[in-house]
């Protein structure tokens, strides 16, 4: 299924350490569904994250896959679904490039290379709570700097 995935407009948010995210648009150009089951990068572990509306606002959490119907498009965007770098092993510096390997349900994979850029838009700022789960952090409040957005540790 790797040959059916066409990626465009990809980029990663610059970050010194902790967590960051990657975004872009993925299109399934094939006649069968494409099921993305994971991603890995040279800057640390990567998780697939979905953003859903809850009674308490918007919540981000890990998902097991992204499924694109034939001809379907998946938009990965700040405040929406995205790829989450969980524990950066190196800084993502604006102007650099980042490579990810995306894996599919059928066992195939593809490599994507995209730029790292500075992004102040949503003021998202996350840190690892030390348990391996993602949690938002903006000082003492323990909430995301993105209004109405939380980061769920339920998987």
PDB file of C-alpha atoms in Angstrom:
ATOM      1  CA  UNK A   1       0.000   0.000   0.000  1.00  0.00           C
ATOM      2  CA  UNK A   2       3.016   2.273   0.301  1.00  0.00           C
ATOM      3  CA  UNK A   3       2.830   3.022  -3.429  1.00  0.00           C
ATOM      4  CA  UNK A   4      -0.748   4.319  -3.049  1.00  0.00           C
ATOM      5  CA  UNK A   5       0.168   7.009  -0.501  1.00  0.00           C
ATOM      6  CA  UNK A   6       1.074  10.435  -1.848  1.00  0.00           C
ATOM      7  CA  UNK A   7       2.256  12.946   0.748  1.00  0.00           C
ATOM      8  CA  UNK A   8       2.303  16.717   0.256  1.00  0.00           C
ATOM      9  CA  UNK A   9       2.842  19.870   2.299  1.00  0.00           C
ATOM     10  CA  UNK A  10       4.641  17.939   5.048  1.00  0.00           C
ATOM     11  CA  UNK A  11       6.460  19.746   7.858  1.00  0.00           C
ATOM     12  CA  UNK A  12       7.471  19.285  11.482  1.00  0.00           C
ATOM     13  CA  UNK A  13       7.289  21.831  14.271  1.00  0.00           C
ATOM     14  CA  UNK A  14      10.716  22.975  15.486  1.00  0.00           C
ATOM     15  CA  UNK A  15      11.456  22.013  19.100  1.00  0.00           C
ATOM     16  CA  UNK A  16      14.586  21.876  21.252  1.00  0.00           C
ATOM     17  CA  UNK A  17      13.482  18.867  23.311  1.00  0.00           C
ATOM     18  CA  UNK A  18      10.444  17.082  24.722  1.00  0.00           C
ATOM     19  CA  UNK A  19       7.677  16.640  22.168  1.00  0.00           C
ATOM     20  CA  UNK A  20       6.808  17.959  18.762  1.00  0.00           C
ATOM     21  CA  UNK A  21       4.512  17.063  15.882  1.00  0.00           C
ATOM     22  CA  UNK A  22       4.490  16.534  12.130  1.00  0.00           C
ATOM     23  CA  UNK A  23       1.771  17.616   9.725  1.00  0.00           C
ATOM     24  CA  UNK A  24       0.861  17.459   6.056  1.00  0.00           C
ATOM     25  CA  UNK A  25      -1.661  16.004   3.637  1.00  0.00           C
ATOM     26  CA  UNK A  26      -1.756  12.334   2.646  1.00  0.00           C
ATOM     27  CA  UNK A  27      -3.815  11.059  -0.275  1.00  0.00           C
ATOM     28  CA  UNK A  28      -4.687   7.463  -1.166  1.00  0.00           C
ATOM     29  CA  UNK A  29      -4.335   7.242  -4.953  1.00  0.00           C
ATOM     30  CA  UNK A  30      -5.179   3.520  -5.063  1.00  0.00           C
ATOM     31  CA  UNK A  31      -8.330   1.446  -5.362  1.00  0.00           C
ATOM     32  CA  UNK A  32      -8.031  -0.194  -1.934  1.00  0.00           C
ATOM     33  CA  UNK A  33      -8.067   1.341   1.569  1.00  0.00           C
ATOM     34  CA  UNK A  34      -4.655   2.338   2.946  1.00  0.00           C
ATOM     35  CA  UNK A  35      -4.175   1.599   6.648  1.00  0.00           C
ATOM     36  CA  UNK A  36      -1.255   3.437   8.282  1.00  0.00           C
ATOM     37  CA  UNK A  37      -0.254   1.617  11.458  1.00  0.00           C
ATOM     38  CA  UNK A  38       2.794   3.511  12.613  1.00  0.00           C
ATOM     39  CA  UNK A  39       5.696   5.816  11.996  1.00  0.00           C
ATOM     40  CA  UNK A  40       9.270   6.077  13.188  1.00  0.00           C
ATOM     41  CA  UNK A  41      11.833   8.807  12.902  1.00  0.00           C
ATOM     42  CA  UNK A  42      15.446   9.542  13.626  1.00  0.00           C
ATOM     43  CA  UNK A  43      14.483  12.104  16.287  1.00  0.00           C
ATOM     44  CA  UNK A  44      12.734   9.654  18.618  1.00  0.00           C
ATOM     45  CA  UNK A  45       9.516   7.635  19.016  1.00  0.00           C
ATOM     46  CA  UNK A  46       6.502   8.695  16.941  1.00  0.00           C
ATOM     47  CA  UNK A  47       2.813   8.043  17.639  1.00  0.00           C
ATOM     48  CA  UNK A  48      -0.286   8.502  15.489  1.00  0.00           C
ATOM     49  CA  UNK A  49      -2.611  10.958  17.250  1.00  0.00           C
ATOM     50  CA  UNK A  50      -6.246  11.876  16.676  1.00  0.00           C
ATOM     51  CA  UNK A  51      -8.024  14.931  17.999  1.00  0.00           C
ATOM     52  CA  UNK A  52     -11.645  14.601  19.062  1.00  0.00           C
ATOM     53  CA  UNK A  53     -14.225  16.890  20.606  1.00  0.00           C
ATOM     54  CA  UNK A  54     -15.265  15.941  24.140  1.00  0.00           C
ATOM     55  CA  UNK A  55     -17.492  17.505  26.772  1.00  0.00           C
ATOM     56  CA  UNK A  56     -14.369  19.222  28.138  1.00  0.00           C
ATOM     57  CA  UNK A  57     -13.145  20.586  24.804  1.00  0.00           C
ATOM     58  CA  UNK A  58     -10.718  19.023  22.355  1.00  0.00           C
ATOM     59  CA  UNK A  59      -8.631  15.985  23.311  1.00  0.00           C
ATOM     60  CA  UNK A  60      -5.593  14.440  21.614  1.00  0.00           C
ATOM     61  CA  UNK A  61      -4.849  10.750  22.045  1.00  0.00           C
ATOM     62  CA  UNK A  62      -2.897   7.957  20.427  1.00  0.00           C
ATOM     63  CA  UNK A  63      -4.675   5.829  17.827  1.00  0.00           C
ATOM     64  CA  UNK A  64      -3.708   2.459  16.380  1.00  0.00           C
ATOM     65  CA  UNK A  65      -4.091   3.563  12.755  1.00  0.00           C
ATOM     66  CA  UNK A  66      -5.177   6.097  10.184  1.00  0.00           C
ATOM     67  CA  UNK A  67      -7.334   4.594   7.410  1.00  0.00           C
ATOM     68  CA  UNK A  68      -7.675   6.322   4.053  1.00  0.00           C
ATOM     69  CA  UNK A  69     -10.483   5.141   1.778  1.00  0.00           C
ATOM     70  CA  UNK A  70      -9.704   4.804  -1.954  1.00  0.00           C
ATOM     71  CA  UNK A  71      -9.262   8.361  -3.234  1.00  0.00           C
ATOM     72  CA  UNK A  72      -9.444   9.645   0.352  1.00  0.00           C
ATOM     73  CA  UNK A  73      -7.339  12.361   1.925  1.00  0.00           C
ATOM     74  CA  UNK A  74      -6.005  12.678   5.470  1.00  0.00           C
ATOM     75  CA  UNK A  75      -5.116  16.175   6.648  1.00  0.00           C
ATOM     76  CA  UNK A  76      -2.590  16.289   9.509  1.00  0.00           C
ATOM     77  CA  UNK A  77      -2.702  19.778  11.027  1.00  0.00           C
ATOM     78  CA  UNK A  78      -2.026  21.703  14.251  1.00  0.00           C
ATOM     79  CA  UNK A  79      -5.072  21.283  16.476  1.00  0.00           C
ATOM     80  CA  UNK A  80      -6.116  18.202  14.477  1.00  0.00           C
ATOM     81  CA  UNK A  81      -4.801  14.732  13.698  1.00  0.00           C
ATOM     82  CA  UNK A  82      -1.002  14.584  13.599  1.00  0.00           C
ATOM     83  CA  UNK A  83       2.144  12.528  14.107  1.00  0.00           C
ATOM     84  CA  UNK A  84       3.529  13.110  17.605  1.00  0.00           C
ATOM     85  CA  UNK A  85       7.242  12.933  18.398  1.00  0.00           C
ATOM     86  CA  UNK A  86       7.077  11.684  21.986  1.00  0.00           C
ATOM     87  CA  UNK A  87      10.609  12.019  23.380  1.00  0.00           C
ATOM     88  CA  UNK A  88      12.895  13.925  21.075  1.00  0.00           C
ATOM     89  CA  UNK A  89      16.367  12.406  21.037  1.00  0.00           C
ATOM     90  CA  UNK A  90      17.657  15.469  19.193  1.00  0.00           C
ATOM     91  CA  UNK A  91      16.433  18.978  18.525  1.00  0.00           C
ATOM     92  CA  UNK A  92      14.239  19.641  15.511  1.00  0.00           C
ATOM     93  CA  UNK A  93      15.761  22.903  14.296  1.00  0.00           C
ATOM     94  CA  UNK A  94      13.968  25.210  11.863  1.00  0.00           C
ATOM     95  CA  UNK A  95      15.560  24.834   8.441  1.00  0.00           C
ATOM     96  CA  UNK A  96      16.580  21.193   8.976  1.00  0.00           C
ATOM     97  CA  UNK A  97      14.897  18.209   7.365  1.00  0.00           C
ATOM     98  CA  UNK A  98      13.251  15.299   9.179  1.00  0.00           C
ATOM     99  CA  UNK A  99      12.785  11.809   7.780  1.00  0.00           C
ATOM    100  CA  UNK A 100       9.990   9.492   8.882  1.00  0.00           C
ATOM    101  CA  UNK A 101       9.290   5.909   7.907  1.00  0.00           C
ATOM    102  CA  UNK A 102       5.547   5.295   7.686  1.00  0.00           C
ATOM    103  CA  UNK A 103       4.382   1.670   8.074  1.00  0.00           C
ATOM    104  CA  UNK A 104       1.231   0.084   6.712  1.00  0.00           C
ATOM    105  CA  UNK A 105      -1.043  -2.787   7.743  1.00  0.00           C
ATOM    106  CA  UNK A 106       0.222  -4.919   4.835  1.00  0.00           C
ATOM    107  CA  UNK A 107       3.799  -4.704   6.180  1.00  0.00           C
ATOM    108  CA  UNK A 108       5.072  -2.257   3.566  1.00  0.00           C
ATOM    109  CA  UNK A 109       6.615   1.094   4.432  1.00  0.00           C
ATOM    110  CA  UNK A 110       7.654   4.342   2.818  1.00  0.00           C
ATOM    111  CA  UNK A 111      10.099   7.084   3.766  1.00  0.00           C
ATOM    112  CA  UNK A 112       8.980  10.706   3.870  1.00  0.00           C
ATOM    113  CA  UNK A 113      11.342  13.673   4.131  1.00  0.00           C
ATOM    114  CA  UNK A 114      10.031  17.118   5.019  1.00  0.00           C
ATOM    115  CA  UNK A 115      11.255  20.434   6.403  1.00  0.00           C
ATOM    116  CA  UNK A 116      11.292  21.511  10.026  1.00  0.00           C
ATOM    117  CA  UNK A 117       9.937  24.991  10.577  1.00  0.00           C
ATOM    118  CA  UNK A 118       9.253  27.400  13.408  1.00  0.00           C
ATOM    119  CA  UNK A 119       5.577  27.552  14.317  1.00  0.00           C
ATOM    120  CA  UNK A 120       4.028  29.772  16.965  1.00  0.00           C
ATOM    121  CA  UNK A 121       0.424  29.399  15.778  1.00  0.00           C
ATOM    122  CA  UNK A 122      -1.394  27.472  18.497  1.00  0.00           C
ATOM    123  CA  UNK A 123       1.259  27.861  21.210  1.00  0.00           C
ATOM    124  CA  UNK A 124       1.157  24.112  21.798  1.00  0.00           C
ATOM    125  CA  UNK A 125       3.698  23.040  24.382  1.00  0.00           C
ATOM    126  CA  UNK A 126       3.954  19.506  25.699  1.00  0.00           C
ATOM    127  CA  UNK A 127       6.281  17.645  27.999  1.00  0.00           C
ATOM    128  CA  UNK A 128       6.653  14.042  29.076  1.00  0.00           C
ATOM    129  CA  UNK A 129       5.127  13.355  32.491  1.00  0.00           C
ATOM    130  CA  UNK A 130       7.765  10.672  33.064  1.00  0.00           C
ATOM    131  CA  UNK A 131       5.343   7.762  32.781  1.00  0.00           C
ATOM    132  CA  UNK A 132       5.778   7.305  29.056  1.00  0.00           C
ATOM    133  CA  UNK A 133       2.351   8.795  28.459  1.00  0.00           C
ATOM    134  CA  UNK A 134       1.901  12.170  26.876  1.00  0.00           C
ATOM    135  CA  UNK A 135       0.605  14.967  28.996  1.00  0.00           C
ATOM    136  CA  UNK A 136       0.235  18.664  28.344  1.00  0.00           C
ATOM    137  CA  UNK A 137       2.324  21.175  30.220  1.00  0.00           C
ATOM    138  CA  UNK A 138       2.261  24.917  30.526  1.00  0.00           C
ATOM    139  CA  UNK A 139       3.636  25.456  33.957  1.00  0.00           C
ATOM    140  CA  UNK A 140       1.708  24.835  37.153  1.00  0.00           C
ATOM    141  CA  UNK A 141      -1.737  24.550  35.576  1.00  0.00           C
ATOM    142  CA  UNK A 142      -0.920  21.277  33.774  1.00  0.00           C
ATOM    143  CA  UNK A 143      -3.013  22.246  30.755  1.00  0.00           C
ATOM    144  CA  UNK A 144      -2.143  22.853  27.142  1.00  0.00           C
ATOM    145  CA  UNK A 145      -1.417  26.361  25.954  1.00  0.00           C
ATOM    146  CA  UNK A 146      -3.913  25.656  23.196  1.00  0.00           C
ATOM    147  CA  UNK A 147      -7.303  26.763  24.538  1.00  0.00           C
ATOM    148  CA  UNK A 148      -9.706  23.869  25.028  1.00  0.00           C
ATOM    149  CA  UNK A 149      -7.095  21.239  24.093  1.00  0.00           C
ATOM    150  CA  UNK A 150      -5.981  18.408  26.351  1.00  0.00           C
ATOM    151  CA  UNK A 151      -3.680  15.494  25.723  1.00  0.00           C
ATOM    152  CA  UNK A 152      -5.147  12.188  26.840  1.00  0.00           C
ATOM    153  CA  UNK A 153      -2.965   9.460  28.286  1.00  0.00           C
ATOM    154  CA  UNK A 154      -5.586   6.792  27.563  1.00  0.00           C
ATOM    155  CA  UNK A 155      -4.624   4.568  24.657  1.00  0.00           C
TER     156      UNK A 155
END
